[in-house]
Amino acid sequence: MKSIDIKQVKRSMRIDYLRLAASGEGSVWILALVPLVFTFIGFIVDDGAITFGAAGAVTAICALYAAFSAMMVFSNEETTGNTSMNGIVPVSRLNQVFARFALGFVADVITAIEGVLCLLILFHHDEPSVSLFVGLGLGVFGVALFLGGMVIPIFYKFTVTKAMGWSFAILGLLFFAVFLIGKIMPDNIRKRMVEWITTARLGVVPWAAIFAVLVAIVVCVCSFMLSVRVYERKEL
Amino acid sequence: MMTQSSPTTVKSEAGNVAVGNVAEPMALSVTDVAKSYGSGFSLGPVTFDLPMGYIMGLIGPNGAGKSTLIKLILNMIHRDAGSISVLDLDNIADEVKVKEQLGVVFDSSYFSTYWTVKMAEESMMAAYPTWNHALFADYLKQFGIDTKKKVKDLSRGMQMKLMLAAALSHDAKLLILDEPTSGLDVLARDDLMDILQRYIEDGQHSVLFSTHITSDLEHAADLITYITQGKLYFTGSKDEFDDAFRLVKGGPDELDAVNPVAVGVRSYLTGFDALVHTERVNELVQADHELHVEPVSIDDIIRLTNGRAAGPCRHEEGSKAR
């Protein structure tokens, strides 16, 4: 029967976590706590530019770490000879895929919360609104979800080395496409957009973040369906 | 389909003997299973049954299709035809229930090499609701495996033992072992065979294991399934397998007489070894040829039913060239 079974998902998530922590559980947590280092620097120095720099680093690291946690699971699974275990554990392929997305989702949530906490510490003087932080957190979450969603099917399709190449190529192409659209956009439209972005109030951030999360969710749903299709056809 | 009902002897597709038992609960039923690869290799159709309480040896030379068959049973690869049932459950429709009842050992470790033995146990504990920590600890102790060690730091033999300990520690009803003895020394192999014998004693467990080391079969296997070049050659009891063929030896002059009835021949400058169905040996003996008829070993059967059969051996070719 092809359906999501929570028991099976839990089994597979636990195994995936062990794969993520293959080189030691400590390494997972040390990597996860890297944003705190930047937060600490920004907090100690307490200089506007440094604080903004640290905030940027924290946001980017949180989003990337969450997005690439699934990639790390694939990589550790393949490079340590663990792939064939997927063929013996009592978890259907559908639930194995769901578990991998679920683990990525959990990593996204944790790092988004971590990102927000770090930003709260960095900007504690400015007393920014709660909605701004929620917006930033959702933004981190949305980016992580989007990137994770983009790469997971590629890793199901190809070996890790090939998948890494394809992932970076696709993500690079995506950014290039955005850049190209900006370039070929008529001047008046571009000017209006830049004006809108630069003059928009911070209150827009949460709405923009919600929109980003919604887009990311759509990407993830499509990505999940594609991953299941690819993985069910795959020979282990 | 070849049933395994004891006095019955049936011919397989390859025209060879297959034997079965009386209707018993089946641990594994493989029916007309076939699988083709783009490379040209095709397996099957393969049909055999493994009743509960038996050990079946899956034998055949390299590339015969043993691992392919095991992967088909585990639904790791997709079959082109046929059906497989494990403990009366379809291996695809009831995949999860089936896999909860299976213990598997591959020819190389499926645990992450970066995991410690403890982490390997955690993965098994997560996967199997019936995981028995105490039993696993006992096996580790018996096998001398240190739980703090990483899998990559264990020898190949120890990695096999770790997989075996895992396979035996969640009350699996059917063990599927792919070349489990390949990394083990003779003592460890004997221990493994003893463990397998004890494992099936209650009649509620079964073992399917593929091996190149046919001496293992002498100790433990009740049933044999022999696959060669992707085709099922024989399935049935080990005794029937032993009795099905005779090794016929003779001088070069007798070769022409033996060739028509031989299943496989290996010729030398001084004579030949021929594999002949037991029921056809009388034809040769009555024809007044000077032949030696001997019981045949499993290795002889594999050797003589593969490729080199009718042609001259390399030694002879080399001699002619000179």
PDB file of N, CA, C and O in Angstrom, chain B residues 112-175:
ATOM      1  N   SER B 112      27.200   2.017   7.426  1.00  0.00           N
ATOM      2  CA  SER B 112      28.131   3.088   7.076  1.00  0.00           C
ATOM      3  C   SER B 112      29.487   2.778   7.712  1.00  0.00           C
ATOM      4  O   SER B 112      29.556   2.439   8.899  1.00  0.00           O
ATOM      5  N   THR B 113      30.526   2.911   6.924  1.00  0.00           N
ATOM      6  CA  THR B 113      31.855   2.577   7.451  1.00  0.00           C
ATOM      7  C   THR B 113      32.278   3.570   8.536  1.00  0.00           C
ATOM      8  O   THR B 113      33.166   3.279   9.331  1.00  0.00           O
ATOM      9  N   TYR B 114      31.647   4.746   8.559  1.00  0.00           N
ATOM     10  CA  TYR B 114      31.983   5.743   9.579  1.00  0.00           C
ATOM     11  C   TYR B 114      31.254   5.492  10.907  1.00  0.00           C
ATOM     12  O   TYR B 114      31.565   6.105  11.905  1.00  0.00           O
ATOM     13  N   TRP B 115      30.248   4.637  10.863  1.00  0.00           N
ATOM     14  CA  TRP B 115      29.505   4.365  12.095  1.00  0.00           C
ATOM     15  C   TRP B 115      30.341   3.519  13.043  1.00  0.00           C
ATOM     16  O   TRP B 115      31.158   2.697  12.613  1.00  0.00           O
ATOM     17  N   THR B 116      30.078   3.719  14.322  1.00  0.00           N
ATOM     18  CA  THR B 116      30.610   2.776  15.297  1.00  0.00           C
ATOM     19  C   THR B 116      29.640   1.591  15.332  1.00  0.00           C
ATOM     20  O   THR B 116      28.518   1.686  14.804  1.00  0.00           O
ATOM     21  N   VAL B 117      30.079   0.523  15.962  1.00  0.00           N
ATOM     22  CA  VAL B 117      29.211  -0.656  16.073  1.00  0.00           C
ATOM     23  C   VAL B 117      27.934  -0.257  16.819  1.00  0.00           C
ATOM     24  O   VAL B 117      26.826  -0.717  16.489  1.00  0.00           O
ATOM     25  N   LYS B 118      28.108   0.644  17.782  1.00  0.00           N
ATOM     26  CA  LYS B 118      26.953   1.098  18.568  1.00  0.00           C
ATOM     27  C   LYS B 118      25.949   1.828  17.654  1.00  0.00           C
ATOM     28  O   LYS B 118      24.737   1.632  17.773  1.00  0.00           O
ATOM     29  N   MET B 119      26.469   2.665  16.758  1.00  0.00           N
ATOM     30  CA  MET B 119      25.575   3.380  15.823  1.00  0.00           C
ATOM     31  C   MET B 119      24.903   2.406  14.861  1.00  0.00           C
ATOM     32  O   MET B 119      23.735   2.596  14.493  1.00  0.00           O
ATOM     33  N   ALA B 120      25.656   1.381  14.470  1.00  0.00           N
ATOM     34  CA  ALA B 120      25.055   0.355  13.594  1.00  0.00           C
ATOM     35  C   ALA B 120      23.869  -0.288  14.309  1.00  0.00           C
ATOM     36  O   ALA B 120      22.815  -0.515  13.709  1.00  0.00           O
ATOM     37  N   GLU B 121      24.057  -0.547  15.618  1.00  0.00           N
ATOM     38  CA  GLU B 121      22.943  -1.131  16.381  1.00  0.00           C
ATOM     39  C   GLU B 121      21.774  -0.146  16.470  1.00  0.00           C
ATOM     40  O   GLU B 121      20.612  -0.540  16.341  1.00  0.00           O
ATOM     41  N   GLU B 122      22.108   1.133  16.659  1.00  0.00           N
ATOM     42  CA  GLU B 122      21.035   2.145  16.728  1.00  0.00           C
ATOM     43  C   GLU B 122      20.201   2.150  15.454  1.00  0.00           C
ATOM     44  O   GLU B 122      18.986   2.311  15.491  1.00  0.00           O
ATOM     45  N   SER B 123      20.886   1.987  14.307  1.00  0.00           N
ATOM     46  CA  SER B 123      20.150   1.991  13.033  1.00  0.00           C
ATOM     47  C   SER B 123      19.220   0.778  12.942  1.00  0.00           C
ATOM     48  O   SER B 123      18.099   0.870  12.455  1.00  0.00           O
ATOM     49  N   MET B 124      19.697  -0.345  13.451  1.00  0.00           N
ATOM     50  CA  MET B 124      18.886  -1.567  13.422  1.00  0.00           C
ATOM     51  C   MET B 124      17.720  -1.461  14.410  1.00  0.00           C
ATOM     52  O   MET B 124      16.607  -1.895  14.141  1.00  0.00           O
ATOM     53  N   MET B 125      18.044  -0.861  15.554  1.00  0.00           N
ATOM     54  CA  MET B 125      17.034  -0.683  16.592  1.00  0.00           C
ATOM     55  C   MET B 125      15.896   0.206  16.050  1.00  0.00           C
ATOM     56  O   MET B 125      14.728  -0.017  16.334  1.00  0.00           O
ATOM     57  N   ALA B 126      16.304   1.220  15.275  1.00  0.00           N
ATOM     58  CA  ALA B 126      15.299   2.115  14.693  1.00  0.00           C
ATOM     59  C   ALA B 126      14.468   1.380  13.648  1.00  0.00           C
ATOM     60  O   ALA B 126      13.267   1.604  13.530  1.00  0.00           O
ATOM     61  N   ALA B 127      15.126   0.484  12.917  1.00  0.00           N
ATOM     62  CA  ALA B 127      14.455  -0.162  11.781  1.00  0.00           C
ATOM     63  C   ALA B 127      13.516  -1.297  12.190  1.00  0.00           C
ATOM     64  O   ALA B 127      12.487  -1.500  11.555  1.00  0.00           O
ATOM     65  N   TYR B 128      13.904  -2.041  13.224  1.00  0.00           N
ATOM     66  CA  TYR B 128      13.141  -3.250  13.557  1.00  0.00           C
ATOM     67  C   TYR B 128      12.462  -3.137  14.926  1.00  0.00           C
ATOM     68  O   TYR B 128      13.153  -3.029  15.944  1.00  0.00           O
ATOM     69  N   PRO B 129      11.134  -3.212  14.940  1.00  0.00           N
ATOM     70  CA  PRO B 129      10.417  -3.106  16.217  1.00  0.00           C
ATOM     71  C   PRO B 129      10.768  -4.248  17.173  1.00  0.00           C
ATOM     72  O   PRO B 129      10.641  -4.102  18.389  1.00  0.00           O
ATOM     73  N   THR B 130      11.188  -5.380  16.618  1.00  0.00           N
ATOM     74  CA  THR B 130      11.445  -6.550  17.477  1.00  0.00           C
ATOM     75  C   THR B 130      12.929  -6.682  17.837  1.00  0.00           C
ATOM     76  O   THR B 130      13.375  -7.764  18.208  1.00  0.00           O
ATOM     77  N   TRP B 131      13.658  -5.602  17.738  1.00  0.00           N
ATOM     78  CA  TRP B 131      15.100  -5.655  17.985  1.00  0.00           C
ATOM     79  C   TRP B 131      15.388  -6.143  19.409  1.00  0.00           C
ATOM     80  O   TRP B 131      14.773  -5.700  20.372  1.00  0.00           O
ATOM     81  N   ASN B 132      16.353  -7.058  19.532  1.00  0.00           N
ATOM     82  CA  ASN B 132      16.691  -7.633  20.837  1.00  0.00           C
ATOM     83  C   ASN B 132      18.128  -7.234  21.181  1.00  0.00           C
ATOM     84  O   ASN B 132      19.086  -7.847  20.698  1.00  0.00           O
ATOM     85  N   HIS B 133      18.234  -6.217  22.013  1.00  0.00           N
ATOM     86  CA  HIS B 133      19.563  -5.692  22.341  1.00  0.00           C
ATOM     87  C   HIS B 133      20.439  -6.741  23.044  1.00  0.00           C
ATOM     88  O   HIS B 133      21.629  -6.876  22.747  1.00  0.00           O
ATOM     89  N   ALA B 134      19.815  -7.474  23.984  1.00  0.00           N
ATOM     90  CA  ALA B 134      20.590  -8.450  24.756  1.00  0.00           C
ATOM     91  C   ALA B 134      21.166  -9.531  23.834  1.00  0.00           C
ATOM     92  O   ALA B 134      22.331  -9.931  23.968  1.00  0.00           O
ATOM     93  N   LEU B 135      20.339  -9.973  22.905  1.00  0.00           N
ATOM     94  CA  LEU B 135      20.786 -11.016  21.973  1.00  0.00           C
ATOM     95  C   LEU B 135      21.928 -10.494  21.102  1.00  0.00           C
ATOM     96  O   LEU B 135      22.927 -11.185  20.880  1.00  0.00           O
ATOM     97  N   PHE B 136      21.773  -9.250  20.631  1.00  0.00           N
ATOM     98  CA  PHE B 136      22.808  -8.643  19.796  1.00  0.00           C
ATOM     99  C   PHE B 136      24.114  -8.543  20.590  1.00  0.00           C
ATOM    100  O   PHE B 136      25.194  -8.878  20.072  1.00  0.00           O
ATOM    101  N   ALA B 137      23.992  -8.111  21.841  1.00  0.00           N
ATOM    102  CA  ALA B 137      25.186  -7.984  22.695  1.00  0.00           C
ATOM    103  C   ALA B 137      25.857  -9.343  22.870  1.00  0.00           C
ATOM    104  O   ALA B 137      27.090  -9.453  22.859  1.00  0.00           O
ATOM    105  N   ASP B 138      25.027 -10.382  23.012  1.00  0.00           N
ATOM    106  CA  ASP B 138      25.569 -11.746  23.155  1.00  0.00           C
ATOM    107  C   ASP B 138      26.354 -12.155  21.914  1.00  0.00           C
ATOM    108  O   ASP B 138      27.451 -12.715  22.013  1.00  0.00           O
ATOM    109  N   TYR B 139      25.761 -11.880  20.745  1.00  0.00           N
ATOM    110  CA  TYR B 139      26.453 -12.236  19.498  1.00  0.00           C
ATOM    111  C   TYR B 139      27.761 -11.463  19.350  1.00  0.00           C
ATOM    112  O   TYR B 139      28.776 -12.021  18.934  1.00  0.00           O
ATOM    113  N   LEU B 140      27.698 -10.169  19.698  1.00  0.00           N
ATOM    114  CA  LEU B 140      28.932  -9.368  19.590  1.00  0.00           C
ATOM    115  C   LEU B 140      30.023  -9.961  20.472  1.00  0.00           C
ATOM    116  O   LEU B 140      31.185 -10.041  20.078  1.00  0.00           O
ATOM    117  N   LYS B 141      29.597 -10.374  21.667  1.00  0.00           N
ATOM    118  CA  LYS B 141      30.560 -10.959  22.610  1.00  0.00           C
ATOM    119  C   LYS B 141      31.111 -12.268  22.034  1.00  0.00           C
ATOM    120  O   LYS B 141      32.327 -12.504  22.039  1.00  0.00           O
ATOM    121  N   GLN B 142      30.201 -13.068  21.521  1.00  0.00           N
ATOM    122  CA  GLN B 142      30.600 -14.358  20.946  1.00  0.00           C
ATOM    123  C   GLN B 142      31.561 -14.156  19.764  1.00  0.00           C
ATOM    124  O   GLN B 142      32.522 -14.908  19.596  1.00  0.00           O
ATOM    125  N   PHE B 143      31.301 -13.124  18.966  1.00  0.00           N
ATOM    126  CA  PHE B 143      32.134 -12.873  17.781  1.00  0.00           C
ATOM    127  C   PHE B 143      33.366 -12.025  18.098  1.00  0.00           C
ATOM    128  O   PHE B 143      34.209 -11.811  17.223  1.00  0.00           O
ATOM    129  N   GLY B 144      33.434 -11.523  19.317  1.00  0.00           N
ATOM    130  CA  GLY B 144      34.596 -10.710  19.707  1.00  0.00           C
ATOM    131  C   GLY B 144      34.613  -9.350  19.034  1.00  0.00           C
ATOM    132  O   GLY B 144      35.679  -8.844  18.668  1.00  0.00           O
ATOM    133  N   ILE B 145      33.444  -8.742  18.879  1.00  0.00           N
ATOM    134  CA  ILE B 145      33.371  -7.418  18.227  1.00  0.00           C
ATOM    135  C   ILE B 145      33.246  -6.331  19.296  1.00  0.00           C
ATOM    136  O   ILE B 145      32.365  -6.387  20.152  1.00  0.00           O
ATOM    137  N   ASP B 146      34.139  -5.354  19.200  1.00  0.00           N
ATOM    138  CA  ASP B 146      34.153  -4.239  20.142  1.00  0.00           C
ATOM    139  C   ASP B 146      33.138  -3.181  19.704  1.00  0.00           C
ATOM    140  O   ASP B 146      33.226  -2.657  18.592  1.00  0.00           O
ATOM    141  N   THR B 147      32.197  -2.857  20.582  1.00  0.00           N
ATOM    142  CA  THR B 147      31.114  -1.929  20.203  1.00  0.00           C
ATOM    143  C   THR B 147      31.614  -0.504  19.953  1.00  0.00           C
ATOM    144  O   THR B 147      30.946   0.290  19.306  1.00  0.00           O
ATOM    145  N   LYS B 148      32.790  -0.196  20.509  1.00  0.00           N
ATOM    146  CA  LYS B 148      33.287   1.180  20.344  1.00  0.00           C
ATOM    147  C   LYS B 148      34.000   1.371  19.007  1.00  0.00           C
ATOM    148  O   LYS B 148      34.250   2.493  18.582  1.00  0.00           O
ATOM    149  N   LYS B 149      34.332   0.294  18.375  1.00  0.00           N
ATOM    150  CA  LYS B 149      35.076   0.398  17.104  1.00  0.00           C
ATOM    151  C   LYS B 149      34.188   0.911  15.982  1.00  0.00           C
ATOM    152  O   LYS B 149      32.983   0.664  15.957  1.00  0.00           O
ATOM    153  N   LYS B 150      34.828   1.594  15.027  1.00  0.00           N
ATOM    154  CA  LYS B 150      34.092   1.993  13.832  1.00  0.00           C
ATOM    155  C   LYS B 150      34.047   0.808  12.873  1.00  0.00           C
ATOM    156  O   LYS B 150      34.962  -0.025  12.880  1.00  0.00           O
ATOM    157  N   VAL B 151      33.021   0.780  12.057  1.00  0.00           N
ATOM    158  CA  VAL B 151      32.859  -0.342  11.120  1.00  0.00           C
ATOM    159  C   VAL B 151      34.081  -0.443  10.203  1.00  0.00           C
ATOM    160  O   VAL B 151      34.558  -1.534   9.901  1.00  0.00           O
ATOM    161  N   LYS B 152      34.617   0.723   9.785  1.00  0.00           N
ATOM    162  CA  LYS B 152      35.765   0.698   8.861  1.00  0.00           C
ATOM    163  C   LYS B 152      37.014   0.095   9.520  1.00  0.00           C
ATOM    164  O   LYS B 152      37.931  -0.334   8.827  1.00  0.00           O
ATOM    165  N   ASP B 153      37.051   0.097  10.845  1.00  0.00           N
ATOM    166  CA  ASP B 153      38.212  -0.459  11.545  1.00  0.00           C
ATOM    167  C   ASP B 153      38.070  -1.963  11.803  1.00  0.00           C
ATOM    168  O   ASP B 153      38.980  -2.586  12.345  1.00  0.00           O
ATOM    169  N   LEU B 154      36.924  -2.516  11.441  1.00  0.00           N
ATOM    170  CA  LEU B 154      36.743  -3.961  11.597  1.00  0.00           C
ATOM    171  C   LEU B 154      37.267  -4.654  10.337  1.00  0.00           C
ATOM    172  O   LEU B 154      37.159  -4.112   9.231  1.00  0.00           O
ATOM    173  N   SER B 155      37.811  -5.846  10.530  1.00  0.00           N
ATOM    174  CA  SER B 155      38.251  -6.612   9.364  1.00  0.00           C
ATOM    175  C   SER B 155      37.021  -7.028   8.560  1.00  0.00           C
ATOM    176  O   SER B 155      35.886  -6.936   9.048  1.00  0.00           O
ATOM    177  N   ARG B 156      37.261  -7.489   7.335  1.00  0.00           N
ATOM    178  CA  ARG B 156      36.131  -7.910   6.486  1.00  0.00           C
ATOM    179  C   ARG B 156      35.314  -9.012   7.178  1.00  0.00           C
ATOM    180  O   ARG B 156      34.083  -8.985   7.170  1.00  0.00           O
ATOM    181  N   GLY B 157      36.035  -9.937   7.781  1.00  0.00           N
ATOM    182  CA  GLY B 157      35.368 -11.037   8.483  1.00  0.00           C
ATOM    183  C   GLY B 157      34.507 -10.523   9.626  1.00  0.00           C
ATOM    184  O   GLY B 157      33.379 -10.978   9.831  1.00  0.00           O
ATOM    185  N   MET B 158      35.062  -9.550  10.352  1.00  0.00           N
ATOM    186  CA  MET B 158      34.327  -8.984  11.487  1.00  0.00           C
ATOM    187  C   MET B 158      33.102  -8.201  11.007  1.00  0.00           C
ATOM    188  O   MET B 158      32.058  -8.203  11.655  1.00  0.00           O
ATOM    189  N   GLN B 159      33.253  -7.531   9.857  1.00  0.00           N
ATOM    190  CA  GLN B 159      32.103  -6.795   9.303  1.00  0.00           C
ATOM    191  C   GLN B 159      30.979  -7.771   8.934  1.00  0.00           C
ATOM    192  O   GLN B 159      29.802  -7.494   9.145  1.00  0.00           O
ATOM    193  N   MET B 160      31.386  -8.923   8.386  1.00  0.00           N
ATOM    194  CA  MET B 160      30.390  -9.946   8.045  1.00  0.00           C
ATOM    195  C   MET B 160      29.695 -10.430   9.325  1.00  0.00           C
ATOM    196  O   MET B 160      28.478 -10.620   9.352  1.00  0.00           O
ATOM    197  N   LYS B 161      30.505 -10.621  10.382  1.00  0.00           N
ATOM    198  CA  LYS B 161      29.932 -11.109  11.637  1.00  0.00           C
ATOM    199  C   LYS B 161      28.985 -10.068  12.238  1.00  0.00           C
ATOM    200  O   LYS B 161      27.969 -10.420  12.846  1.00  0.00           O
ATOM    201  N   LEU B 162      29.356  -8.787  12.076  1.00  0.00           N
ATOM    202  CA  LEU B 162      28.484  -7.722  12.584  1.00  0.00           C
ATOM    203  C   LEU B 162      27.133  -7.764  11.864  1.00  0.00           C
ATOM    204  O   LEU B 162      26.073  -7.686  12.506  1.00  0.00           O
ATOM    205  N   MET B 163      27.169  -7.923  10.545  1.00  0.00           N
ATOM    206  CA  MET B 163      25.904  -8.005   9.792  1.00  0.00           C
ATOM    207  C   MET B 163      25.117  -9.242  10.210  1.00  0.00           C
ATOM    208  O   MET B 163      23.887  -9.197  10.324  1.00  0.00           O
ATOM    209  N   LEU B 164      25.851 -10.328  10.450  1.00  0.00           N
ATOM    210  CA  LEU B 164      25.187 -11.558  10.846  1.00  0.00           C
ATOM    211  C   LEU B 164      24.521 -11.387  12.214  1.00  0.00           C
ATOM    212  O   LEU B 164      23.363 -11.787  12.418  1.00  0.00           O
ATOM    213  N   ALA B 165      25.260 -10.762  13.153  1.00  0.00           N
ATOM    214  CA  ALA B 165      24.699 -10.512  14.488  1.00  0.00           C
ATOM    215  C   ALA B 165      23.427  -9.673  14.366  1.00  0.00           C
ATOM    216  O   ALA B 165      22.427  -9.940  15.041  1.00  0.00           O
ATOM    217  N   ALA B 166      23.474  -8.669  13.478  1.00  0.00           N
ATOM    218  CA  ALA B 166      22.299  -7.803  13.286  1.00  0.00           C
ATOM    219  C   ALA B 166      21.138  -8.600  12.692  1.00  0.00           C
ATOM    220  O   ALA B 166      19.994  -8.455  13.113  1.00  0.00           O
ATOM    221  N   ALA B 167      21.468  -9.449  11.716  1.00  0.00           N
ATOM    222  CA  ALA B 167      20.414 -10.231  11.047  1.00  0.00           C
ATOM    223  C   ALA B 167      19.748 -11.224  12.003  1.00  0.00           C
ATOM    224  O   ALA B 167      18.561 -11.533  11.853  1.00  0.00           O
ATOM    225  N   LEU B 168      20.521 -11.676  12.998  1.00  0.00           N
ATOM    226  CA  LEU B 168      19.997 -12.695  13.919  1.00  0.00           C
ATOM    227  C   LEU B 168      19.297 -12.094  15.135  1.00  0.00           C
ATOM    228  O   LEU B 168      18.743 -12.828  15.950  1.00  0.00           O
ATOM    229  N   SER B 169      19.334 -10.770  15.267  1.00  0.00           N
ATOM    230  CA  SER B 169      18.883 -10.168  16.529  1.00  0.00           C
ATOM    231  C   SER B 169      17.519  -9.496  16.461  1.00  0.00           C
ATOM    232  O   SER B 169      17.181  -8.710  17.343  1.00  0.00           O
ATOM    233  N   HIS B 170      16.759  -9.760  15.420  1.00  0.00           N
ATOM    234  CA  HIS B 170      15.401  -9.191  15.423  1.00  0.00           C
ATOM    235  C   HIS B 170      14.362 -10.232  15.048  1.00  0.00           C
ATOM    236  O   HIS B 170      13.326  -9.918  14.463  1.00  0.00           O
ATOM    237  N   ASP B 171      14.651 -11.459  15.428  1.00  0.00           N
ATOM    238  CA  ASP B 171      13.739 -12.576  15.223  1.00  0.00           C
ATOM    239  C   ASP B 171      13.258 -12.684  13.786  1.00  0.00           C
ATOM    240  O   ASP B 171      12.054 -12.832  13.520  1.00  0.00           O
ATOM    241  N   ALA B 172      14.201 -12.566  12.854  1.00  0.00           N
ATOM    242  CA  ALA B 172      13.859 -12.724  11.436  1.00  0.00           C
ATOM    243  C   ALA B 172      13.465 -14.175  11.186  1.00  0.00           C
ATOM    244  O   ALA B 172      14.088 -15.092  11.710  1.00  0.00           O
ATOM    245  N   LYS B 173      12.422 -14.361  10.398  1.00  0.00           N
ATOM    246  CA  LYS B 173      11.967 -15.732  10.106  1.00  0.00           C
ATOM    247  C   LYS B 173      12.768 -16.331   8.947  1.00  0.00           C
ATOM    248  O   LYS B 173      12.874 -17.543   8.824  1.00  0.00           O
ATOM    249  N   LEU B 174      13.275 -15.446   8.108  1.00  0.00           N
ATOM    250  CA  LEU B 174      14.068 -15.929   6.964  1.00  0.00           C
ATOM    251  C   LEU B 174      15.363 -15.135   6.878  1.00  0.00           C
ATOM    252  O   LEU B 174      15.338 -13.904   6.849  1.00  0.00           O
ATOM    253  N   LEU B 175      16.460 -15.858   6.881  1.00  0.00           N
ATOM    254  CA  LEU B 175      17.757 -15.195   6.692  1.00  0.00           C
ATOM    255  C   LEU B 175      18.151 -15.311   5.227  1.00  0.00           C
ATOM    256  O   LEU B 175      18.071 -16.397   4.649  1.00  0.00           O
TER     257      LEU B 175
END
